[in-house]
Tab-separated table of C-alpha atoms and ligand atoms in Angstrom:
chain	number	residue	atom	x	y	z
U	71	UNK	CA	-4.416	-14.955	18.443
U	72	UNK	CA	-6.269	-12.856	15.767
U	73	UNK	CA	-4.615	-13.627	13.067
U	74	UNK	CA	-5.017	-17.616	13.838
U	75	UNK	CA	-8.303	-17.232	14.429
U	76	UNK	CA	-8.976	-15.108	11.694
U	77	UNK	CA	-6.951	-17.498	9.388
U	78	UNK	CA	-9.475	-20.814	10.409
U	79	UNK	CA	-12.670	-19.173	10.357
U	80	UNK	CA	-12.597	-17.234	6.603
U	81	UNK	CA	-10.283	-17.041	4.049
U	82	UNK	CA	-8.650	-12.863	4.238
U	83	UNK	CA	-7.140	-11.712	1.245
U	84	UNK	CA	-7.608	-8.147	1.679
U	85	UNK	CA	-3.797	-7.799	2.681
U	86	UNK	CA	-3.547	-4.178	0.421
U	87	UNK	CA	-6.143	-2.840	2.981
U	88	UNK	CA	-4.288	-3.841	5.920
U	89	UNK	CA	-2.096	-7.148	6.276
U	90	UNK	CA	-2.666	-9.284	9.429
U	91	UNK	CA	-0.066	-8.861	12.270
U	92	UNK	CA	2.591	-11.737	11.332
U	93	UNK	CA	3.343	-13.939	14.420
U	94	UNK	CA	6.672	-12.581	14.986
U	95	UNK	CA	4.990	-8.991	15.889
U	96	UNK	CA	2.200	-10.201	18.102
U	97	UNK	CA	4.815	-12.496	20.454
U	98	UNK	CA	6.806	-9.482	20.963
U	99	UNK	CA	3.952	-7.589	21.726
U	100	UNK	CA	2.511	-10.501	23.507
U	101	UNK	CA	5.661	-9.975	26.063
U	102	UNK	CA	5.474	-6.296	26.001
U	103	UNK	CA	6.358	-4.787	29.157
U	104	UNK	CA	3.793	-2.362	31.423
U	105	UNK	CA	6.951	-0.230	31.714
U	106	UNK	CA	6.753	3.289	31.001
U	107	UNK	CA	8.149	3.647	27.664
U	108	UNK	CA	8.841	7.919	26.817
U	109	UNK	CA	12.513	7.237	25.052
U	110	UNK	CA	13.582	10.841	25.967
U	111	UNK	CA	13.740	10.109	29.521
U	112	UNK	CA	17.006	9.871	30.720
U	113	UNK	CA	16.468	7.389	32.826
U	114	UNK	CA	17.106	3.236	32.272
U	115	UNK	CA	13.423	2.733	31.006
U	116	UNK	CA	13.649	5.727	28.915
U	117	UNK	CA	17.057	4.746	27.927
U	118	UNK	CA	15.862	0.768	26.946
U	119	UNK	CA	13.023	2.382	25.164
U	120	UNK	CA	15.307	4.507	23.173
U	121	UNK	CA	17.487	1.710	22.626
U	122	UNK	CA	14.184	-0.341	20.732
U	123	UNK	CA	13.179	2.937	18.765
U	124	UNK	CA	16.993	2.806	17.502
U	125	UNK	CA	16.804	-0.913	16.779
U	126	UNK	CA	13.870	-1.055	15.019
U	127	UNK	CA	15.433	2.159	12.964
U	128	UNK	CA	18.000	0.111	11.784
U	129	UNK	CA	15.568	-2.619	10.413
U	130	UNK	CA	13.318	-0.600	9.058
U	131	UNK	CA	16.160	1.260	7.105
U	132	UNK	CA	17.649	-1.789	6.003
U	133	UNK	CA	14.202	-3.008	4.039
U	134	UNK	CA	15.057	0.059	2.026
U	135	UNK	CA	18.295	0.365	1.840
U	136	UNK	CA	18.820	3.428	3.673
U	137	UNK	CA	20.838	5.054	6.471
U	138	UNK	CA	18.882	4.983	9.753
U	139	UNK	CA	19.416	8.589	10.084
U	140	UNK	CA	17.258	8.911	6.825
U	141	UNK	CA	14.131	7.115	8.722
U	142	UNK	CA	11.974	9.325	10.549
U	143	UNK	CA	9.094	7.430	12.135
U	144	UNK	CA	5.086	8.622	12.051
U	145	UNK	CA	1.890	7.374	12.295
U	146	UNK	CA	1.731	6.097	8.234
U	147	UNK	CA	1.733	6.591	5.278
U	148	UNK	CA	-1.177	9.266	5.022
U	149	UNK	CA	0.732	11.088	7.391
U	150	UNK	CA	4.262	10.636	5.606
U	151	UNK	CA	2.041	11.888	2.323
U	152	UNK	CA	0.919	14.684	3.901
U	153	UNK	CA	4.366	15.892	5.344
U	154	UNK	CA	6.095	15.659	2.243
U	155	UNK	CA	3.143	17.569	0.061
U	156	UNK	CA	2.879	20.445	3.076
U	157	UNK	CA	6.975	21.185	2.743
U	158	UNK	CA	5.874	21.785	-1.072
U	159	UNK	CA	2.615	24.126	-0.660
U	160	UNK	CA	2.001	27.132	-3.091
U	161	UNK	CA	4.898	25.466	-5.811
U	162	UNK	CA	4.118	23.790	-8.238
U	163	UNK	CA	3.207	19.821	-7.850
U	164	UNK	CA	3.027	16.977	-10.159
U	165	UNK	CA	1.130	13.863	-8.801
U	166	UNK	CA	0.099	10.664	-10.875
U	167	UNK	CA	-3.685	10.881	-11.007
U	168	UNK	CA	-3.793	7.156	-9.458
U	169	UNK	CA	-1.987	8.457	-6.065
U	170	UNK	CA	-3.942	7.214	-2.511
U	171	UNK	CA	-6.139	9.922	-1.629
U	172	UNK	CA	-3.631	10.824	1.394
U	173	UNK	CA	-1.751	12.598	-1.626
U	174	UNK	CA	-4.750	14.420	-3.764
U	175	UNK	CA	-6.786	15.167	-1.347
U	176	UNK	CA	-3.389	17.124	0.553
U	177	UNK	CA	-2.778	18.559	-2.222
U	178	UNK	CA	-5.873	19.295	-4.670
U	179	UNK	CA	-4.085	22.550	-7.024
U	180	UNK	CA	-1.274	19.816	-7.989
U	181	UNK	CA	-1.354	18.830	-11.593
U	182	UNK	CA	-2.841	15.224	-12.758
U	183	UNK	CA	-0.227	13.309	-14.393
U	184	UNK	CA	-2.738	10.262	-16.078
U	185	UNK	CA	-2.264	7.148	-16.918
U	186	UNK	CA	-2.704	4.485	-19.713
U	187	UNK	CA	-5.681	2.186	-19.871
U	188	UNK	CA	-3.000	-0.658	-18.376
U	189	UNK	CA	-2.787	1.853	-15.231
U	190	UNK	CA	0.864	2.741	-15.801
U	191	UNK	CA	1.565	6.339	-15.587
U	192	UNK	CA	2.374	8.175	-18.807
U	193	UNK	CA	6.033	9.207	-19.000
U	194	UNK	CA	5.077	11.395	-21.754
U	195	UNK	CA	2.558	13.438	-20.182
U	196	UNK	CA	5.101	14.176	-17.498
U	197	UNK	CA	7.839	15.454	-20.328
U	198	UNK	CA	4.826	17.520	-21.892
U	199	UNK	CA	3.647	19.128	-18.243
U	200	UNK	CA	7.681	19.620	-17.427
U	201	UNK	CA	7.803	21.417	-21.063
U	202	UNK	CA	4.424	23.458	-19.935
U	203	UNK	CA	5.037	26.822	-17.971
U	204	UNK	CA	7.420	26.791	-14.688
U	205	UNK	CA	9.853	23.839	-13.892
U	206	UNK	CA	7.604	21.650	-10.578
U	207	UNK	CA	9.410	21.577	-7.175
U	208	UNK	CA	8.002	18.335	-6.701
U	209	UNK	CA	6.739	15.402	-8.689
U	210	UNK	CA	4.671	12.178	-6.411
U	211	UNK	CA	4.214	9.033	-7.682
U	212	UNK	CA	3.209	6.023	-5.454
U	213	UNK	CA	5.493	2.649	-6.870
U	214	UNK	CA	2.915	-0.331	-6.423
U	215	UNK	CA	-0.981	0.454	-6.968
U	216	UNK	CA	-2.829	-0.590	-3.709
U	217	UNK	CA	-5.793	-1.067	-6.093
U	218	UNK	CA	-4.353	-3.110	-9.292
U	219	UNK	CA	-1.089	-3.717	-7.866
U	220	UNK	CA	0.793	-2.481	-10.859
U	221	UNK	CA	4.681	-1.595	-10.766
U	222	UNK	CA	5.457	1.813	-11.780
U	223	UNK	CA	8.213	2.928	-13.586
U	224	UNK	CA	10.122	4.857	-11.149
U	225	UNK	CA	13.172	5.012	-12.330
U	226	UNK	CA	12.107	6.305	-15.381
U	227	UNK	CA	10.197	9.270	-13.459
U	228	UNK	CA	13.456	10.045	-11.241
U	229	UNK	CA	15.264	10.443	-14.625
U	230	UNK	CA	12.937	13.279	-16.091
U	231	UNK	CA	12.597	14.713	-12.396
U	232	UNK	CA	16.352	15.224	-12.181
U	233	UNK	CA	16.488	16.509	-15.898
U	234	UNK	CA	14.039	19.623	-14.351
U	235	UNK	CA	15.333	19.877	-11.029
U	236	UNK	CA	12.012	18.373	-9.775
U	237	UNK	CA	12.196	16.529	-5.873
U	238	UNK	CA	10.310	12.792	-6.582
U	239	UNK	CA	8.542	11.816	-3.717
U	240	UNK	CA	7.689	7.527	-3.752
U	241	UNK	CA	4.694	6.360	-1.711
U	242	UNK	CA	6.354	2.803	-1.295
U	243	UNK	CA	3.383	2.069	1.379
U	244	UNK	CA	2.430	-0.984	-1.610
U	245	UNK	CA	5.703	-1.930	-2.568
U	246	UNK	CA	7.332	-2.620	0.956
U	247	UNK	CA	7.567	-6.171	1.913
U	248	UNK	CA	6.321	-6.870	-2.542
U	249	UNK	CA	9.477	-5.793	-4.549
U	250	UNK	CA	13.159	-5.155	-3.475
U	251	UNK	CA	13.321	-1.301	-3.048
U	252	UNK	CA	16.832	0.244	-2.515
U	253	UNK	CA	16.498	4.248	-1.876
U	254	UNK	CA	20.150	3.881	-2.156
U	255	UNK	CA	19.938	2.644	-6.172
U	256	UNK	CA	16.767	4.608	-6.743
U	257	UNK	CA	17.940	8.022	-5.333
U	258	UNK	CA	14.702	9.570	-4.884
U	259	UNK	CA	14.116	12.438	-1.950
U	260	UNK	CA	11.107	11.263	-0.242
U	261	UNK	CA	9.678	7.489	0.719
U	262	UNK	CA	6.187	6.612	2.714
U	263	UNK	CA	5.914	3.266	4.134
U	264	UNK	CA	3.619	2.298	6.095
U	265	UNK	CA	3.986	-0.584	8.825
U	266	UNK	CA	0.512	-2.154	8.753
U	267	UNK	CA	0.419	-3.142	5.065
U	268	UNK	CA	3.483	-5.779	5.763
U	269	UNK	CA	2.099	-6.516	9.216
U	270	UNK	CA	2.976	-4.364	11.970
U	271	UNK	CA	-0.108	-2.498	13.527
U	272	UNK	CA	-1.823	-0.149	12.417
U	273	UNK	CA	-0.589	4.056	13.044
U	274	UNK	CA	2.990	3.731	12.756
U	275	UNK	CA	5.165	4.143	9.787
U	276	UNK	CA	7.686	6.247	8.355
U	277	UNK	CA	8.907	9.300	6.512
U	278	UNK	CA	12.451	7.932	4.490
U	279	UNK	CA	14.350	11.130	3.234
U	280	UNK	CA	17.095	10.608	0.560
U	281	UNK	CA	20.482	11.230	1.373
U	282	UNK	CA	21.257	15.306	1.950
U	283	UNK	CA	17.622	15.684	2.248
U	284	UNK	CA	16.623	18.367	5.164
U	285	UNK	CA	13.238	16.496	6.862
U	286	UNK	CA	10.112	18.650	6.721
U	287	UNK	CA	8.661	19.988	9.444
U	288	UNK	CA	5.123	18.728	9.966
U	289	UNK	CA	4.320	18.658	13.745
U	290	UNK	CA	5.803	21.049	15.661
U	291	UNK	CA	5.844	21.754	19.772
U	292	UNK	CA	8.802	18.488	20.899
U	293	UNK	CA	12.223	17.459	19.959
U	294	UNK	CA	11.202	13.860	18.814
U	295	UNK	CA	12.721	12.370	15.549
U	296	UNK	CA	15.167	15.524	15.098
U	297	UNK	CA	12.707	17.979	15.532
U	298	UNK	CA	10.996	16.714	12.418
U	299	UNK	CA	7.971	15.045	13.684
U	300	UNK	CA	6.842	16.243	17.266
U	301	UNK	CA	4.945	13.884	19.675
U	302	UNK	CA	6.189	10.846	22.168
U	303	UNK	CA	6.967	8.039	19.954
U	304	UNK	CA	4.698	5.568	19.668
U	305	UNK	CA	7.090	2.824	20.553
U	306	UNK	CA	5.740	-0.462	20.307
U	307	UNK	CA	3.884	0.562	17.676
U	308	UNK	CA	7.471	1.192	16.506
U	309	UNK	CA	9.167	-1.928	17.682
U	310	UNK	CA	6.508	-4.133	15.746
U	311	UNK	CA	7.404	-1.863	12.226
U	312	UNK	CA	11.328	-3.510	12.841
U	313	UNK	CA	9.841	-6.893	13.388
U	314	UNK	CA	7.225	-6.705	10.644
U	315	UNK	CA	10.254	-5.130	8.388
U	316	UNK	CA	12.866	-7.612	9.126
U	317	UNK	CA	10.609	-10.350	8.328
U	318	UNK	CA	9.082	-8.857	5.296
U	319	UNK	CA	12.854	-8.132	3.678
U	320	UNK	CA	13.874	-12.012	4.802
U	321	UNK	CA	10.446	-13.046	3.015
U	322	UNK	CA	11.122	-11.168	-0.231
U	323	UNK	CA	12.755	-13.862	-1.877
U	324	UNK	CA	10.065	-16.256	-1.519
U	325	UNK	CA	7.005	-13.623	-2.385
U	326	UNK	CA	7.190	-13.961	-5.699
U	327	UNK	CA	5.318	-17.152	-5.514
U	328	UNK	CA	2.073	-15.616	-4.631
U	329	UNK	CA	1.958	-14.650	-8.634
U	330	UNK	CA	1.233	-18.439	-8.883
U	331	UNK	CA	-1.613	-18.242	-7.145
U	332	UNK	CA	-2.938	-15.116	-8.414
U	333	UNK	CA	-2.220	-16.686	-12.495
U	334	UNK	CA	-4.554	-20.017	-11.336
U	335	UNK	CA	-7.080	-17.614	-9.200
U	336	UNK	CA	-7.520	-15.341	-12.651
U	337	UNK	CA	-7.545	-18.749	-14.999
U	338	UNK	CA	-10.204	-20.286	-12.770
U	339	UNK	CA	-12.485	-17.187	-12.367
U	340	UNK	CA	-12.179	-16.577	-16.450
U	341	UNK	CA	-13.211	-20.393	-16.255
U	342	UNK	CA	-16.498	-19.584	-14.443
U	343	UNK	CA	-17.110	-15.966	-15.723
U	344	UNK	CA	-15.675	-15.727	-19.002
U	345	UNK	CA	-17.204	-12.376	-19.144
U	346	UNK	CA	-14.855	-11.299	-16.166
U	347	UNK	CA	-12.202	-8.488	-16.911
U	348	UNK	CA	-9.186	-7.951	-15.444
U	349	UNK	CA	-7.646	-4.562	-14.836
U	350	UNK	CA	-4.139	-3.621	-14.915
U	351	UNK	CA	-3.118	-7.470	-16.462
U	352	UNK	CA	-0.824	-6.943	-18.989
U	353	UNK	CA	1.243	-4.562	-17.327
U	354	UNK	CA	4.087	-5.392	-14.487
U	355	UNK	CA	2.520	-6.146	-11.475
U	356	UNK	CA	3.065	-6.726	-7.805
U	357	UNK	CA	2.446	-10.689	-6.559
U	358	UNK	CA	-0.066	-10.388	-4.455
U	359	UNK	CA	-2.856	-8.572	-6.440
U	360	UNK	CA	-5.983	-8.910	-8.538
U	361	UNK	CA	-7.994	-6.270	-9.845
U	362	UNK	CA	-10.980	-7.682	-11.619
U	363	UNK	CA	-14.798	-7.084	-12.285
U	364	UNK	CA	-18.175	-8.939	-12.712
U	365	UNK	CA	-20.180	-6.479	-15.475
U	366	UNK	CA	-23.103	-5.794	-14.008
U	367	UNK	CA	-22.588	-7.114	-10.284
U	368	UNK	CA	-21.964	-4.334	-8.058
U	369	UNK	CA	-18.989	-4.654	-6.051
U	370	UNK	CA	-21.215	-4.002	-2.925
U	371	UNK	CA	-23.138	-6.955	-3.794
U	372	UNK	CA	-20.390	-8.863	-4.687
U	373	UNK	CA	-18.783	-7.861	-1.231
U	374	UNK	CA	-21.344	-9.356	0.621
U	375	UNK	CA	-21.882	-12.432	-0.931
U	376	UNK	CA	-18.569	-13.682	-0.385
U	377	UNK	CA	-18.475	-12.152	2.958
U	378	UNK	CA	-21.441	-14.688	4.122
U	379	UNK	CA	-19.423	-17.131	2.423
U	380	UNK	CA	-16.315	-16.283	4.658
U	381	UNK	CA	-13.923	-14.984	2.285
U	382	UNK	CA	-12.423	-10.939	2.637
U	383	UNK	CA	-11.861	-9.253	-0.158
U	384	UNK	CA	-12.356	-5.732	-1.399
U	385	UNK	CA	-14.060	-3.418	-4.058
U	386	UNK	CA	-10.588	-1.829	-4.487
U	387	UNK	CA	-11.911	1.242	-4.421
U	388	UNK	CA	-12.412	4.620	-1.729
U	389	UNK	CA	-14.750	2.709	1.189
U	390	UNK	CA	-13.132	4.852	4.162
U	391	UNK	CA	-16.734	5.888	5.236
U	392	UNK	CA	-18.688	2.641	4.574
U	393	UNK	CA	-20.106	4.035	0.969
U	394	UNK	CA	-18.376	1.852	-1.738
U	395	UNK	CA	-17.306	4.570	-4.860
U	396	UNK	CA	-16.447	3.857	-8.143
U	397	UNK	CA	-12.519	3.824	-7.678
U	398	UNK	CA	-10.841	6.499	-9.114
U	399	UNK	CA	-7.858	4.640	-10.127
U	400	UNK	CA	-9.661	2.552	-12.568
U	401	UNK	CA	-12.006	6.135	-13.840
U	402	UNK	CA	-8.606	7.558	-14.223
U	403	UNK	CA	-7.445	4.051	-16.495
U	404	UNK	CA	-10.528	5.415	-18.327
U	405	UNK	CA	-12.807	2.488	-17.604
U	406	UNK	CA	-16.713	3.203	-17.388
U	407	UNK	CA	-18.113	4.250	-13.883
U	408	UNK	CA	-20.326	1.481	-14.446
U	409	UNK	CA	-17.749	-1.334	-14.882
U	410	UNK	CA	-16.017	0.691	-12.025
U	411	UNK	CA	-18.561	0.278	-9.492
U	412	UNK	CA	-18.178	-3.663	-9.967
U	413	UNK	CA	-14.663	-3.821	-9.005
U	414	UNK	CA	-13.448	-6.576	-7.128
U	415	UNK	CA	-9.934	-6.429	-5.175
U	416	UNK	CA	-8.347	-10.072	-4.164
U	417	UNK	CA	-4.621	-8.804	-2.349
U	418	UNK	CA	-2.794	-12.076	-0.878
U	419	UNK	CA	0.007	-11.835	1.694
U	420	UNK	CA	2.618	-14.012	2.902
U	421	UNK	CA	0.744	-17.116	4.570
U	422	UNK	CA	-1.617	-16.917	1.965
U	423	UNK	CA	-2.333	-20.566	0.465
U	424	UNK	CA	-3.345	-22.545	-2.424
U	425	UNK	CA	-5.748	-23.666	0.034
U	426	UNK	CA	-7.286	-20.173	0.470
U	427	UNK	CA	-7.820	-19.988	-3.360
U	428	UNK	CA	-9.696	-22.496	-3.657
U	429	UNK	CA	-11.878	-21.257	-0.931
U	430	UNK	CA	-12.008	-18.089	-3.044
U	431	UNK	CA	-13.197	-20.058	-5.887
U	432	UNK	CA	-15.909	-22.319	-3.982
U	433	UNK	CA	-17.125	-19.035	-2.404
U	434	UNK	CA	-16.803	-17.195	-5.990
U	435	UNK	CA	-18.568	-20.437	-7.703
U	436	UNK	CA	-21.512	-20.281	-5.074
U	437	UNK	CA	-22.178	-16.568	-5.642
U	438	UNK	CA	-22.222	-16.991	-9.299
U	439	UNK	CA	-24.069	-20.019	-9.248
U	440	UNK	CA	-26.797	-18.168	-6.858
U	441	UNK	CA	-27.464	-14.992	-8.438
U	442	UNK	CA	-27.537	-17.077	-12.111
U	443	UNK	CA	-30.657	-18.482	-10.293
U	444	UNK	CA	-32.163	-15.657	-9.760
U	445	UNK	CA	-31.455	-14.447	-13.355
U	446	UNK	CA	-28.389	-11.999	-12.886
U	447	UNK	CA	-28.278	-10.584	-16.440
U	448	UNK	CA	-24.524	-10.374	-16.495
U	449	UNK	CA	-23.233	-13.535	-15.131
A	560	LIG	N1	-0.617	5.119	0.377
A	560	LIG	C1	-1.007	3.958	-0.155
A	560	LIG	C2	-0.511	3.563	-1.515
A	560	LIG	C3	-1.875	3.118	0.551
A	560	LIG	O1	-2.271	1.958	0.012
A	560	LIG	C4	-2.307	3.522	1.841
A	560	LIG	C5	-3.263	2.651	2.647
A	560	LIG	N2	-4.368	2.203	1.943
A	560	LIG	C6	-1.862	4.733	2.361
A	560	LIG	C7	-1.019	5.507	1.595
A	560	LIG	C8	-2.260	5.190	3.742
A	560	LIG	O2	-1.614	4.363	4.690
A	560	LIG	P1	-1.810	4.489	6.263
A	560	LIG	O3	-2.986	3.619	6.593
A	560	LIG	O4	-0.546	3.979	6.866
A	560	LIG	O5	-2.040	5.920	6.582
């Protein structure tokens, strides 16, 4: 109900920050039962539970191309982050200087890998840190950019990990549900996902190990997910991950199209504001996303103008406590803080529509066209 309601009153194409439930998810929940749900009960509503956390296992596995005995389920991806970067504390850590905060902020002595103005990180820093003092236990990269959506090479990284002995860890919480990922193919030791960025609810995700991998230990006091991650599972927050997943691996084929929209969104919005820039453009990059700026309009302002004119978007950027900040993604791309604090995030998802874009661009027009009025220096 939500989600359709949400979907006729504004136009939301914030889907990085947290895609809407997909209809699939919400009938299942819609006709979830007031049973008792603990899955280590051994009796039949235990057992059925169990059964679902199994089921949705196997779907969730199969968007990735793993084993179900390599998923261990959490509450998300900051959590899955955090796991992987506690198993690694006091060695030494490489992570990509564009990782979600979930990964700096758990680990603030790990080394900055950066990145080139396109927002792709630099393979050759990582051969020069892996030449520098002691080999790292542990290299993180995440493979789609929630901010500019850009595709990172990880294949490349896995190959100079493996050439020092280094563990790669992949926060895939961007890429699920975008691009085909096979853990299988891409042999890495660690995957986040997270189940609310491809529309399962929010608090539930997973920890995907690679094959051989012993799980780290990260809470402790039950016997829940193999002794890796203590804590009754939070099961239909689990059941809606397998729906969510098995819908967002049958929709892969057809996501691709969303880089339609995005193209005519950027071409119109250079047609209004030819003084708009676009961040991460010329580099591979997910579908769904648009990183751009206004010079000179504040993303806050920004924000709330199209807001009032019903359309969601984002600044991109660290707003977890209400205060906008320049994001550090594109400070670490090396654009100004200025030009940084006017960063505008447009992240489409599955149902999105050309309809919706033009919405975006009626709202967008009407903003421009307002503060031009009242003399806006930049637009
Ligand atoms: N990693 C990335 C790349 C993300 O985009 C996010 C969510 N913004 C997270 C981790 C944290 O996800 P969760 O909300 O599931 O903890």
């Amino acid at each position: 109900m939500a989600a359709q309601r949400m979907k006729s009153d504004s136009v939301y194409l914030d889907y990085n920050a947290s895609a809407p439930l997909r209809a699939s998810v919400l009938a299942r929940l819609r006709a979830w039962p007031a049973n008792p749900a603990n899955p280590s009960s051994v009796h039949s509503f235990g057992r059925k539970a169990r059964g679902e956390v199994e089921d949705s296992r196997a779907q969730v596995a199969a968007l990735v191309g793993v084993d179900p005995t390599q998923v261990f389920f959490n509450s998300g991806a900051t959590e899955a982050n955090n796991t992987v970067l506690s198993a690694f504390a006091g060695q030494r850590v490489l992570v990509s200087a564009i990782e979600h905060p979930s990964i700096l902020e758990a680990a603030p002595q790990a080394e900055r890998i950066p990145v080139t103005p396109e927002g792709l990180v630099d393979l050759s820093a990582i051969e020069s840190l892996i030449k520098t003092g002691a080999p790292p236990a542990l290299i993180c990269l995440m493979w789609v950019n929630n901010e500019t959506g850009v595709i990172q090479p990880v294949l490349d990284v896995l190959t100079l990990a493996r050439r020092c002995n280094a563990a790669l860890h992949i926060d895939a919480a961007q890429a699920a549900g975008r691009i085909p990922i096979d853990m299988g193919l891409l042999g890495a030791d660690f995957l986040t996902l997270s189940a609310h960025k491809i529309g399962g609810l929010p608090g539930s995700g997973a920890l995907v190990l690679g094959s051989c991998q012993p799980p780290p230990v990260f809470l402790r006091g039950g016997g829940q997910e193999k002794q890796a991650r203590a804590g009754t599972e939070n099961v239909p927050g689990i059941v809606a991950f397998g729906v969510a997943a098995c819908e967002a691996r049958e929709g892969l084929g057809s996501y691709a199209r969303l880089s339609v929209l995005r193209d005519s969104l950027e071409s119109r919005v250079e047609a209004v504001t030819p003084s708009v820039r676009f961040f991460g453009r010329a580099a591979p990059r997910v579908a769904n996303t648009s990183l751009l700026a206004l010079p000179g309009l504040t993303s806050q302002t920004a924000l709330m103008h199209m807001d009032l004119e019903g359309v969601a978007i984002s600044s991109g950027s660290a707003c977890s406590s209400g205060v906008v900040k320049p994001s550090p993604t594109l400070r670490a791309m090396g654009i100004s803080e200025d030009l940084a604090s006017c960063a505008l995030r447009v992240s489409m998802g599955w149902d999105t529509t050309g309809e919706d874009i033009d919405r975006f661009l009626t709202a967008f027009e009407t903003m421009t066209n307002r503060l031009k009025t009242r003399g806006a220096r930049a637009i």
